[in-house]
Coordinates of C-alpha atoms in Angstrom, one line a residue:
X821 CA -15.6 3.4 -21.2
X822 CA -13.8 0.6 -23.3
X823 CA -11.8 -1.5 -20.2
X824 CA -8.9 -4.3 -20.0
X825 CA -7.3 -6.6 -17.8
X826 CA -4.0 -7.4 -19.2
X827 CA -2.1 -10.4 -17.1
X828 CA 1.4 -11.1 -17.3
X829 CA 2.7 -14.2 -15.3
X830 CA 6.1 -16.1 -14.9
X831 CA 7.3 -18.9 -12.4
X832 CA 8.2 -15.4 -9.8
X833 CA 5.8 -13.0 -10.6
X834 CA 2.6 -12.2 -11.6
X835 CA 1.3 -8.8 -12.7
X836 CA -2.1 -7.7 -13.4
X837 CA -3.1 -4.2 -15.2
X838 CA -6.8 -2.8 -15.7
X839 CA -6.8 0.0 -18.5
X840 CA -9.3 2.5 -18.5
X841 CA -9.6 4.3 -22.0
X842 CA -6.2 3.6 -22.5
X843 CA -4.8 4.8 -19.0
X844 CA -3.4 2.4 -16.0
X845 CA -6.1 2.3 -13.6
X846 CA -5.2 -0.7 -11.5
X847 CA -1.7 -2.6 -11.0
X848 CA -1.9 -5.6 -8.6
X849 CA 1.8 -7.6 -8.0
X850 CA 2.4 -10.7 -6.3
X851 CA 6.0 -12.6 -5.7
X852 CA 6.5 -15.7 -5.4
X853 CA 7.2 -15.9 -1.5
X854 CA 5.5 -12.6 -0.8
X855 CA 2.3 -13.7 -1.6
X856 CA -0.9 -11.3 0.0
X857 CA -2.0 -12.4 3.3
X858 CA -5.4 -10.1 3.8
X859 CA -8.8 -12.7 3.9
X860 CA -7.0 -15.7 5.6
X861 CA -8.5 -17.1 8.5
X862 CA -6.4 -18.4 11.1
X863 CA -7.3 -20.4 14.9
X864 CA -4.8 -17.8 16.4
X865 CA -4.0 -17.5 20.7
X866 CA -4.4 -14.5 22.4
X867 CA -0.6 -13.4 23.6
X868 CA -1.9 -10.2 25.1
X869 CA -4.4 -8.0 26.9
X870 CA -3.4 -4.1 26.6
X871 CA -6.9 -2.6 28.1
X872 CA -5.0 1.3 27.7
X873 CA -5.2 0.6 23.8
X874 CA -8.4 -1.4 24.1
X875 CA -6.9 -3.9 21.6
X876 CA -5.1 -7.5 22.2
X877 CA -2.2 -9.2 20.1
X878 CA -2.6 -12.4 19.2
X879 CA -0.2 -14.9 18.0
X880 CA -1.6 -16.3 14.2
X881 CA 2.0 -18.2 13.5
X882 CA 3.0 -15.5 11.6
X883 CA 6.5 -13.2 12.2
X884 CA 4.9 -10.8 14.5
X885 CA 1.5 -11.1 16.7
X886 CA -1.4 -10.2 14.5
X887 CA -3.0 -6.6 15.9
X888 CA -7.1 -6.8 17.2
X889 CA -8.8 -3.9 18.3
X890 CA -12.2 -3.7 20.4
X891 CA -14.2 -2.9 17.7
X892 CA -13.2 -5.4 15.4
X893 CA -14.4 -8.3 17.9
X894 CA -18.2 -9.9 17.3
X895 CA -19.7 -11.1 20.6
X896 CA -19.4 -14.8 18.9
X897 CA -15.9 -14.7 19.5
X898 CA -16.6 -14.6 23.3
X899 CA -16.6 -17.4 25.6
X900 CA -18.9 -16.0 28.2
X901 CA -22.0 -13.9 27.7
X902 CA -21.1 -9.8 28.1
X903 CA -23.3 -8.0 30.8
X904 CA -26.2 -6.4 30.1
X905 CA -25.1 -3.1 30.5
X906 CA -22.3 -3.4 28.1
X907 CA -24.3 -2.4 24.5
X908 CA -22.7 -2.6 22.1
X909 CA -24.7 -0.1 19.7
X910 CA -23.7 2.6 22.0
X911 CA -19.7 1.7 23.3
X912 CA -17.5 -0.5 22.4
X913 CA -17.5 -3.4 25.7
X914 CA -13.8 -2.9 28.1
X915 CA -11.5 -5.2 26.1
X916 CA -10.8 -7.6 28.9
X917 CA -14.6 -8.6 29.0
X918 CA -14.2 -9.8 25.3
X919 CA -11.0 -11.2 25.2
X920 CA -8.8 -13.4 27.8
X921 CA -4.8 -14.2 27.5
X922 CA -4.6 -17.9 26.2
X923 CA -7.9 -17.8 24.6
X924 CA -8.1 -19.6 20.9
X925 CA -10.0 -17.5 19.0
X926 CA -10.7 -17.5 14.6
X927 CA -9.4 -14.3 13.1
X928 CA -9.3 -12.8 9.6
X929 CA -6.4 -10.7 8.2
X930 CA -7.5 -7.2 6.9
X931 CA -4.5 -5.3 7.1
X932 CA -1.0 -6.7 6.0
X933 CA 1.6 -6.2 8.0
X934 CA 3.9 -3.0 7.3
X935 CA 6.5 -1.8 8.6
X936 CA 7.4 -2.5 12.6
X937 CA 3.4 -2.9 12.6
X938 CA 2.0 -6.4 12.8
X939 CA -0.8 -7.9 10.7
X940 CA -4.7 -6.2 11.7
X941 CA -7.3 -8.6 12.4
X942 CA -10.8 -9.1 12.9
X943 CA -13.3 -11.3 14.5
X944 CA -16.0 -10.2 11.6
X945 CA -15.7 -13.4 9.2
X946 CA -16.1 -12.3 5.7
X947 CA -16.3 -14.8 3.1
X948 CA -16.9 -13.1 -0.5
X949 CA -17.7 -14.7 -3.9
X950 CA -18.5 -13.6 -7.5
X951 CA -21.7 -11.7 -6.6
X952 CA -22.4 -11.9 -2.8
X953 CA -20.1 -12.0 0.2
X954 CA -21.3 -13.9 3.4
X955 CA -21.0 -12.3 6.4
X956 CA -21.3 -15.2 9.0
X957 CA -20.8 -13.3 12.0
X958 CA -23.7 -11.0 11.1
X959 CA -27.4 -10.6 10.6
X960 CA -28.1 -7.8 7.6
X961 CA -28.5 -7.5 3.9
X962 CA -26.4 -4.9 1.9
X963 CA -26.4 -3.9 -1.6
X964 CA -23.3 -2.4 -3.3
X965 CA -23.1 1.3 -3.7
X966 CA -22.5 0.8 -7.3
X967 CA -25.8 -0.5 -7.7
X968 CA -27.6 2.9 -8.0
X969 CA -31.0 2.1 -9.5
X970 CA -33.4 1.6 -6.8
X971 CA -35.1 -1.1 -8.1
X972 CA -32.6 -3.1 -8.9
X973 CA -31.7 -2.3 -5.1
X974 CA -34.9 -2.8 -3.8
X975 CA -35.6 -6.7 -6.1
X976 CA -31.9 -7.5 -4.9
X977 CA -32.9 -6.7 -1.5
X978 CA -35.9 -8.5 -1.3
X979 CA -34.5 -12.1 -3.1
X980 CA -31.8 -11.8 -0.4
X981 CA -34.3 -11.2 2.9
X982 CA -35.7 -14.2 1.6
X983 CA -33.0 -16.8 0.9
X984 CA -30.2 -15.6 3.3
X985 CA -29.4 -18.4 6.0
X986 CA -30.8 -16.9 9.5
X987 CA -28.8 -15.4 11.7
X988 CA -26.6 -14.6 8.7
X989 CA -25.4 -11.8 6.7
X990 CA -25.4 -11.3 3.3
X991 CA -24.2 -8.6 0.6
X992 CA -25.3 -8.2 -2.9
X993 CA -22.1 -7.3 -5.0
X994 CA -22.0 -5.1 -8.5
X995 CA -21.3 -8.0 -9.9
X996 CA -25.1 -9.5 -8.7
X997 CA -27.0 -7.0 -11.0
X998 CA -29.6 -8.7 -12.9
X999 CA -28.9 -12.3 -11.3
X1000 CA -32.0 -14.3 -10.3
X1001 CA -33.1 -16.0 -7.2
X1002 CA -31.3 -19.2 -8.0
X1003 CA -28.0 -17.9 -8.4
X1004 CA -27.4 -16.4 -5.8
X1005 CA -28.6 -19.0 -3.7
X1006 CA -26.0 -21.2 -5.1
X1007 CA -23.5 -18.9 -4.5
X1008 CA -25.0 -18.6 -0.7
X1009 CA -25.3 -22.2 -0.1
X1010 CA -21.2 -22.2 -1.6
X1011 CA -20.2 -19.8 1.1
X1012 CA -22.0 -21.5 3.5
X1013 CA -20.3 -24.7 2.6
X1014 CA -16.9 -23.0 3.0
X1015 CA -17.5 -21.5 6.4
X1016 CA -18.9 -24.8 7.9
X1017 CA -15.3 -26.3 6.3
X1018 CA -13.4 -23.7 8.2
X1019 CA -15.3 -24.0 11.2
X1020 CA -14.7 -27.7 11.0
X1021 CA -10.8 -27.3 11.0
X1022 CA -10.6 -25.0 13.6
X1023 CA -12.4 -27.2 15.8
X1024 CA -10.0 -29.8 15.3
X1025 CA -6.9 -28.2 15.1
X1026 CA -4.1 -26.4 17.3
X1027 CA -3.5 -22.9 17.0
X1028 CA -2.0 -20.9 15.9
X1029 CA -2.6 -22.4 12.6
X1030 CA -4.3 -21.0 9.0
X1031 CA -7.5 -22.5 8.8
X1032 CA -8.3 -20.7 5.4
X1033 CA -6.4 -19.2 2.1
X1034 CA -7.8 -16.0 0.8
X1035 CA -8.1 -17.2 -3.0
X1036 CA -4.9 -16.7 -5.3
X1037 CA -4.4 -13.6 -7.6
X1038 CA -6.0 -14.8 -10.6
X1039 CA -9.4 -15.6 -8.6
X1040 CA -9.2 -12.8 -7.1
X1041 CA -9.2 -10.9 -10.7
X1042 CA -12.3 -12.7 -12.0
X1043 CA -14.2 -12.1 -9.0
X1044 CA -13.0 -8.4 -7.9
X1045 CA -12.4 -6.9 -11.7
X1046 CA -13.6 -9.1 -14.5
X1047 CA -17.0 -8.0 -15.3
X1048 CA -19.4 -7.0 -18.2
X1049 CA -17.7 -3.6 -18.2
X1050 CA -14.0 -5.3 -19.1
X1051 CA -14.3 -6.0 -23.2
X1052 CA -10.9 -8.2 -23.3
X1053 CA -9.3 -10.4 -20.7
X1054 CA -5.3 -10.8 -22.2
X1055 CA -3.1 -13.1 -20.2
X1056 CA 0.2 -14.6 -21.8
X1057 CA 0.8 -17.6 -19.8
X1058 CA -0.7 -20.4 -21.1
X1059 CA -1.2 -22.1 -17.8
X1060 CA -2.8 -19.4 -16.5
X1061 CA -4.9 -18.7 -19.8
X1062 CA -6.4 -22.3 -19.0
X1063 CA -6.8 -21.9 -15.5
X1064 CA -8.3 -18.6 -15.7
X1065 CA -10.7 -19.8 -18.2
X1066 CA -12.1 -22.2 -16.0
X1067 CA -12.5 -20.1 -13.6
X1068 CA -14.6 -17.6 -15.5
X1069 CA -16.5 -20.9 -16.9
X1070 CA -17.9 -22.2 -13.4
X1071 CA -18.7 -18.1 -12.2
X1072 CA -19.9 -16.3 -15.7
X1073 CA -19.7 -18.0 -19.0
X1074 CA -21.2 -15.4 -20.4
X1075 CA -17.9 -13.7 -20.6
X1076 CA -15.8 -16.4 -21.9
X1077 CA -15.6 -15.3 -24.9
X1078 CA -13.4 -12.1 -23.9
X1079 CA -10.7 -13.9 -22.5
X1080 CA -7.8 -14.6 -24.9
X1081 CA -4.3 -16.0 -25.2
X1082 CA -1.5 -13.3 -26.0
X1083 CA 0.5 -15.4 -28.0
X1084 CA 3.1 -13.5 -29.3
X1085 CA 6.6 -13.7 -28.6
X1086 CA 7.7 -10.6 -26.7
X1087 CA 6.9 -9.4 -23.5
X1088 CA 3.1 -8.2 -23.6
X1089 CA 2.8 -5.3 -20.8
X1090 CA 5.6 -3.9 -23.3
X1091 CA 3.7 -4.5 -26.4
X1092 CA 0.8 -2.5 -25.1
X1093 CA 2.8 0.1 -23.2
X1094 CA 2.3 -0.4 -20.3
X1095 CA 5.8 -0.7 -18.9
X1096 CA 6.4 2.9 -19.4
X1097 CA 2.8 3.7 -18.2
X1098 CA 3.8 2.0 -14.8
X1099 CA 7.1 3.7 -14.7
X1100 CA 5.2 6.9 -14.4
X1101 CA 2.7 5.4 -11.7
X1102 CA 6.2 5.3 -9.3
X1103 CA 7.3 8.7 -10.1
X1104 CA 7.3 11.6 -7.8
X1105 CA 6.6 13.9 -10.5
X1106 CA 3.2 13.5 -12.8
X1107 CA 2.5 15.6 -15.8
X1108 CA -1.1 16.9 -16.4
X1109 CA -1.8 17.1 -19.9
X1110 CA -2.3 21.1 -19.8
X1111 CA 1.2 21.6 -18.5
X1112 CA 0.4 21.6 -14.7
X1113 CA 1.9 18.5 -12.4
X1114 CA 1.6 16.9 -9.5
X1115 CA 4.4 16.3 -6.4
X1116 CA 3.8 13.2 -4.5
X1117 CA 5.5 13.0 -1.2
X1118 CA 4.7 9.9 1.4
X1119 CA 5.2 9.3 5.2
X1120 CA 4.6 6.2 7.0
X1121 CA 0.4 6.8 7.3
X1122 CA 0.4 9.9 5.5
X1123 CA 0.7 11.0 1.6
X1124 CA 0.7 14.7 0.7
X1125 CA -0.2 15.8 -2.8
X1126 CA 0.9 19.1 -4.3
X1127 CA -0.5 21.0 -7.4
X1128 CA 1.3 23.0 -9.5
X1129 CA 0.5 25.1 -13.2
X1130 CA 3.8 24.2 -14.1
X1131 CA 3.6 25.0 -18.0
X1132 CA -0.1 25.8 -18.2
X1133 CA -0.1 29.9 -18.8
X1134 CA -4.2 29.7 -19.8
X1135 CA -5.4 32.2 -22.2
X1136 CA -8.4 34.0 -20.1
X1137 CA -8.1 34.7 -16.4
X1138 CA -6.0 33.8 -13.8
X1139 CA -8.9 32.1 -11.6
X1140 CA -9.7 30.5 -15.0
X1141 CA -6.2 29.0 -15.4
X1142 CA -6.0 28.1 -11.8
X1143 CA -9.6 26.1 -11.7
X1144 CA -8.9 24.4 -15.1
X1145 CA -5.6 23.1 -13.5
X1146 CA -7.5 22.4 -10.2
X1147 CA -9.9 20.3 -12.5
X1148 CA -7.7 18.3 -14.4
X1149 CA -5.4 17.6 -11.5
X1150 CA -8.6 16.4 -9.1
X1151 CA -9.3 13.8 -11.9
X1152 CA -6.0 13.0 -12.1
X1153 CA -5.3 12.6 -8.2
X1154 CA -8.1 10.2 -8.4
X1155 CA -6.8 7.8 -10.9
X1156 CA -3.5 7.8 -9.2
X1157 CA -4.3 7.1 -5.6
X1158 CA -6.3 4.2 -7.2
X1159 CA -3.4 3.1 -9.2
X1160 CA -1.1 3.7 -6.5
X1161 CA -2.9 2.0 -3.9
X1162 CA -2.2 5.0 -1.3
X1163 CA -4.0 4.8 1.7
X1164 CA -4.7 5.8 5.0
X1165 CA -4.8 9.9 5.4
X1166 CA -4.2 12.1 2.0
X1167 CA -3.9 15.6 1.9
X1168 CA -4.0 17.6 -1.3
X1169 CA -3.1 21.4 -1.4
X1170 CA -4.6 22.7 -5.0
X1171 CA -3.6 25.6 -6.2
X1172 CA -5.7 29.1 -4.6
X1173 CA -9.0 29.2 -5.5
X1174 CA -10.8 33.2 -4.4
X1175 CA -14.4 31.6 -5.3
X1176 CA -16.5 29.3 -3.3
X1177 CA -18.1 28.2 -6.3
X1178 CA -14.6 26.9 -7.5
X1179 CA -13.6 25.3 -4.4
X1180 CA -17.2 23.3 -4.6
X1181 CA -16.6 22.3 -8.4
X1182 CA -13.2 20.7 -7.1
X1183 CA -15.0 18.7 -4.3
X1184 CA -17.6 18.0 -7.0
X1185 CA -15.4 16.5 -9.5
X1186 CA -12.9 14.7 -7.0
X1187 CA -15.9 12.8 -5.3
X1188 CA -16.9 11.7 -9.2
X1189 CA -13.6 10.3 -9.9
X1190 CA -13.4 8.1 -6.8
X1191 CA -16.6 6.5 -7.7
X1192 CA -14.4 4.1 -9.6
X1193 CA -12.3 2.9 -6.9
X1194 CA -13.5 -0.4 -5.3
X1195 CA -11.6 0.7 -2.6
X1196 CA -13.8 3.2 -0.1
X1197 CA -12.4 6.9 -0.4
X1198 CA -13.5 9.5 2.1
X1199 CA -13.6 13.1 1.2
X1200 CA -13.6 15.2 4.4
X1201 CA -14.2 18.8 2.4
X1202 CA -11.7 21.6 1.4
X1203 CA -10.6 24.5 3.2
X1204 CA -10.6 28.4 2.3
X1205 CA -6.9 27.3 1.5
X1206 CA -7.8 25.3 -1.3
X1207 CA -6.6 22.0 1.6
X1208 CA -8.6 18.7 0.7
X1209 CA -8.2 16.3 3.0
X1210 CA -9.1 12.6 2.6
X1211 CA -8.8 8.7 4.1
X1212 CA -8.8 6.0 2.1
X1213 CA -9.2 1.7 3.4
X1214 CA -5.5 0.3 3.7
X1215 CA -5.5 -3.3 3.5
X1216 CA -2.1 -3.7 1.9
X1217 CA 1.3 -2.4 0.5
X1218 CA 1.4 0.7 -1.6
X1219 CA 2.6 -0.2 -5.5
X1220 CA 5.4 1.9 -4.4
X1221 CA 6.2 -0.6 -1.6
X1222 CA 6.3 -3.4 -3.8
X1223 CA 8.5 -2.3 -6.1
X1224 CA 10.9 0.1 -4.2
X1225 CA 13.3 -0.8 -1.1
X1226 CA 14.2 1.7 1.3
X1227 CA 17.9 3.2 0.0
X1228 CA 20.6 1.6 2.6
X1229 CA 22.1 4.8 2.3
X1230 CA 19.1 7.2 3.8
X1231 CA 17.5 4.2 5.2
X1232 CA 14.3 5.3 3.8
X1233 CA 14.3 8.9 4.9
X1234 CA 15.2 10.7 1.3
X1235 CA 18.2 12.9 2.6
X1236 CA 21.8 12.1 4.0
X1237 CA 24.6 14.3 5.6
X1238 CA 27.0 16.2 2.7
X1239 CA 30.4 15.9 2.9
X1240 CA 31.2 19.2 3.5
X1241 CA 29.1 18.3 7.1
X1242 CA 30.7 15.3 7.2
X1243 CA 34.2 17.2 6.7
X1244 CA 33.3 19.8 9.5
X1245 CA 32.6 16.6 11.4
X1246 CA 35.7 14.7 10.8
X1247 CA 37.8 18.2 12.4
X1248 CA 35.8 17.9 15.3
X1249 CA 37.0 14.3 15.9
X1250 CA 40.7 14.6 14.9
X1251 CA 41.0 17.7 17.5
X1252 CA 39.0 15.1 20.1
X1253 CA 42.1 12.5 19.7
X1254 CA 44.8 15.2 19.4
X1255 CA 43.7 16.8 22.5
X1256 CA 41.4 14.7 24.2
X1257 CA 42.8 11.2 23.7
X1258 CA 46.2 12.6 23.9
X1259 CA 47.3 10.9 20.1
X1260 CA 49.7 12.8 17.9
X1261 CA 48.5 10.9 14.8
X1262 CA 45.4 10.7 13.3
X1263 CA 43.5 8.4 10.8
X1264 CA 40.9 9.3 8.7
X1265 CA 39.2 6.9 7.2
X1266 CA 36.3 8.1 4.7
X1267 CA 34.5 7.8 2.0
X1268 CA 35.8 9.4 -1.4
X1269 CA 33.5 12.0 -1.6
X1270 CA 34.4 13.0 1.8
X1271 CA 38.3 13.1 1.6
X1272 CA 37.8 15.3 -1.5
X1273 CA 36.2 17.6 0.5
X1274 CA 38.8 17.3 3.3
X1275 CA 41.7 18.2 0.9
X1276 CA 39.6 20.8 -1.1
X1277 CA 39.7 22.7 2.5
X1278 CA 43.3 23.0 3.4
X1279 CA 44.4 26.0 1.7
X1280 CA 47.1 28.0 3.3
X1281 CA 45.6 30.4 6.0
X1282 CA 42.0 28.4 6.2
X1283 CA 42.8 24.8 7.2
X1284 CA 40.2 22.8 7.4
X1285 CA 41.9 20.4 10.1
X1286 CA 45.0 22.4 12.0
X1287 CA 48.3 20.2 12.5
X1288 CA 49.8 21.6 15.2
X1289 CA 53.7 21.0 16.0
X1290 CA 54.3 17.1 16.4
X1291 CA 50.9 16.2 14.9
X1292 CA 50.1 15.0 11.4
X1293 CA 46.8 14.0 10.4
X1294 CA 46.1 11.1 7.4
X1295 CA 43.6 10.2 4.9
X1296 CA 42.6 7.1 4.4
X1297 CA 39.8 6.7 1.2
X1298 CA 37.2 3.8 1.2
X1299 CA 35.2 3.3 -1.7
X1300 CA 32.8 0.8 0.3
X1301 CA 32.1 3.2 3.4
X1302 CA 28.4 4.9 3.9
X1303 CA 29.2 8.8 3.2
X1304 CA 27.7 9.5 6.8
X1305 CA 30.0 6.7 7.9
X1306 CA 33.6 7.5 9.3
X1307 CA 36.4 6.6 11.4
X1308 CA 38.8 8.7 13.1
X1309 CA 41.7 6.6 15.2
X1310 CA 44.8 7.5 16.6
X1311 CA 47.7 5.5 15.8
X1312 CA 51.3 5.3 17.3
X1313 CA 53.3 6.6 14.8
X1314 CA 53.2 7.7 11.0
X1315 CA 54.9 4.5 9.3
X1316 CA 51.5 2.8 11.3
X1317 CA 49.0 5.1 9.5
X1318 CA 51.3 4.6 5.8
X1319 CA 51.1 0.5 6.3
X1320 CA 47.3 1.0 6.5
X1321 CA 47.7 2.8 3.1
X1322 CA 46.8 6.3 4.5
X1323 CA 48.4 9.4 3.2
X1324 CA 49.6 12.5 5.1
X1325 CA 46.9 15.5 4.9
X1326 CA 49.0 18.6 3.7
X1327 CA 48.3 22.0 3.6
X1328 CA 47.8 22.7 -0.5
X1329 CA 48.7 25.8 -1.9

């Protein structure tokens, strides 16, 4: 598989692309002023206690009080020793027995906040570098998943037993495939160095304060993506060409060579396509190749995935045009929940499938395809329905987040009142002032859309809004008015309503 990183950066942005075989695999974006906050460490103070959620919110200086549950506390962060009974391999200890309101405790973000929710923290230090991550707050070695060959595993393994500081944890990344004893024990003895720093600060300071900066954007792509699989590293600041270089100088020369300057004059994510390949990353809508597409639809913690043959007629079977589609849409579904970023639950409803055999190849080729996600994708199986349901790690924003606002018409919900509802609402209101409020003129004041419809429904014998004797109704457009938004007053007399520039509703023939 020939692989990219293409990087695109200007004094308020900076945009990152992996391409897989010429497809959009990865997007990261960061704003200036909307930088990513999951890794920092902060000295944060515990606010609150809530022992019916078995969590604690604690206040890390940030906009709202950072979210910790049970689980994600190490007995480190506690003051005084936990009972004997309380073991932690079989329950997780009453909240109020790990954590105390005032108590100044070092937390790392791993979930961004979103939405009303508040940042998600953690008492679990992790500290990771080019090919280990340190886990100070542990005592195990781990070898990436990636790393399939079991020697490799089992050498890796061993080195690490042997050099890992005690009482510590350590994991081998994919990145630490082939490396000897030495270098990861540099890279150790570095993460060591930086945890002793942090630990320093947060001795000495006041919370709540940030103790420690997860590393910036372009680190983070020559640690997380740039590896002996990427054959070209493009980037088209120069700044950032230098900078970057150094970076991948001090972690793997050997890949120096592969990073160049994209010295052209014209934007570069265009010159390679990729602007139009990230327009259809944000679309509802994605085209297979055989015809067949996918619906995307998204709630807060939920994303639902629909496929559809669309186009795709086959040429054998039925079943045989159905699990073709299936196919190409599971690899599909794959690449875009990666490129997407979705998280948290995902449902996927594939198209019928009458043979277990069929529903199994789906499962088959769908658990493939997320192989290639760095980010941990669980498939929970597939129902008789042809229903796949799966979770996937949030620790940030969807791409869709980043680039989209809610509308400030729907306020994010995807649907607003018509105006013909809105014009059945507006009678209900003028016959509440008529007979209610007692006025005998009334002011309508609308959007355009909604006056149209108004007027459109006062034919003679089916009027819309009834005037009866000494009562006259008036319109009053407003081309800066919310369609669901309206105002119905009564007013004194008529010349009151024509000042406002309203005009007389009229029965039209």
């Amino acid at each position: 598989m020939r692989s990219n990183i293409y990087l695109d950066a200007n004094p308020y942005e900076v945009r990152v692309a992996v391409v897989e075989d010429g497809n959009l695999a990865e997007l990261y974006v960061e704003r200036k002023g909307s930088e990513r906050i999951v890794g920092n460490i902060y000295k944060g103070v515990v606010k609150n206690v809530l022992p019916g959620m078995q969590a604690a919110f604690v206040d890390v200086g940030i906009e709202r009080n950072a979210f910790l549950y049970a689980g994600d506390i190490s007995v480190d962060a506690v003051d005084e020793e936990l009972p004997e009974e309380d073991e932690r391999a079989k329950c997780i200890p009453d909240i109020r027995k790990l954590v105390r309101v005032g108590q100044s405790i070092m937390v790392q973000v791993l979930k961004e906040p979103f939405g009303t929710k508040g940042a998600r923290v953690t008492t679990n230090i992790t500290l990771p570098g080019y090919k280990v991550v340190l886990l100070p707050k542990a005592n195990y070695v781990g070898i990436s998943r990636k790393i399939e060959d079991e020697e490799e595993r089992t050498r890796l393994k061993a080195i690490l037993e042997e050099i890992k500081p005690s009482h510590r944890g350590v994991i081998a990344r994919t990145s630490a495939l082939g490396a000897d004893r030495e270098e990861l024990a540099q890279q150790i003895q570095a993460q060591m160095d930086t945890y002793q720093e942090i630990h320093a600060i947060y001795d000495c300071c006041k919370a709540p304060k940030l103790i420690h900066s997860e590393e910036n954007i372009y680190y983070r792509t020559v640690r997380d993506a740039f590896n002996q699989d990427i054959s070209g590293f493009y980037i088209s600041d120069p700044q950032a060409y230098e900078y970057v270089r150094s970076l991948v100088e001090a972690v793997n020369p050997d890949l120096l060579d592969r990073v160049s300057f994209f010295d052209k004059h014209y934007d570069m994510f265009e010159y390679h396509g990729l602007e139009s390949k990230i327009d259809k990353a944000l679309a509802r809508k994605v085209w297979l190749k055989s015809g067949g597409y996918l619906i995307f639809d998204s709630a807060e913690a939920l994303t639902v995935i629909d496929v559809n043959t669309g186009k795709f007629v086959g040429t054998n079977s039925l079943q045989d045009t159905i699990l073709k589609t299936n196919i190409e849409a599971a690899e599909e579904i794959a690449r875009q929940i990666r490129l997407r970023d979705i998280s948290g639950i995902i449902v996927v409803d594939f198209i019928d499938m009458e043979e277990p055999c069929n529903r199994q190849k789906i499962l088959d080729v769908l658990r493939e395809a997320v192989k290639r996600d760095r980010t941990r994708t669980i498939i929970l199986g597939i129902t008789d329905l042809g229903i796949v349901e799966l979770t996937r790690k949030k620790t940030k924003q969807s791409l869709g987040s980043v680039f989209y606002a809610p509308c400030p018409y729907c306020e994010g919900e995807g649907i607003i009142l018509s105006s013909e509802s809105m014009a059945m609402k507006a009678r209900k209101e003028v016959l509440h002032r008529f007979y209610r409020d007692g006025y005998d003129n009334v002011v309508i004041m609308a959007h355009p859309a909604v006056c149209m419809e108004i007027n459109a429904k006062m034919r003679p014998g089916a009027q819309l809004i009834p005037s009866p004797p000494g009562k006259r109704v008036f319109l009053l457009s407003n081309t800066n008015m919310h369609i669901e938004h309206m105002e119905v007053e009564g007013v004194e007399n008529p010349q009151e309503a024509l000042e406002m520039g309203a005009v007389p509703l009229e029965c039209r023939g």
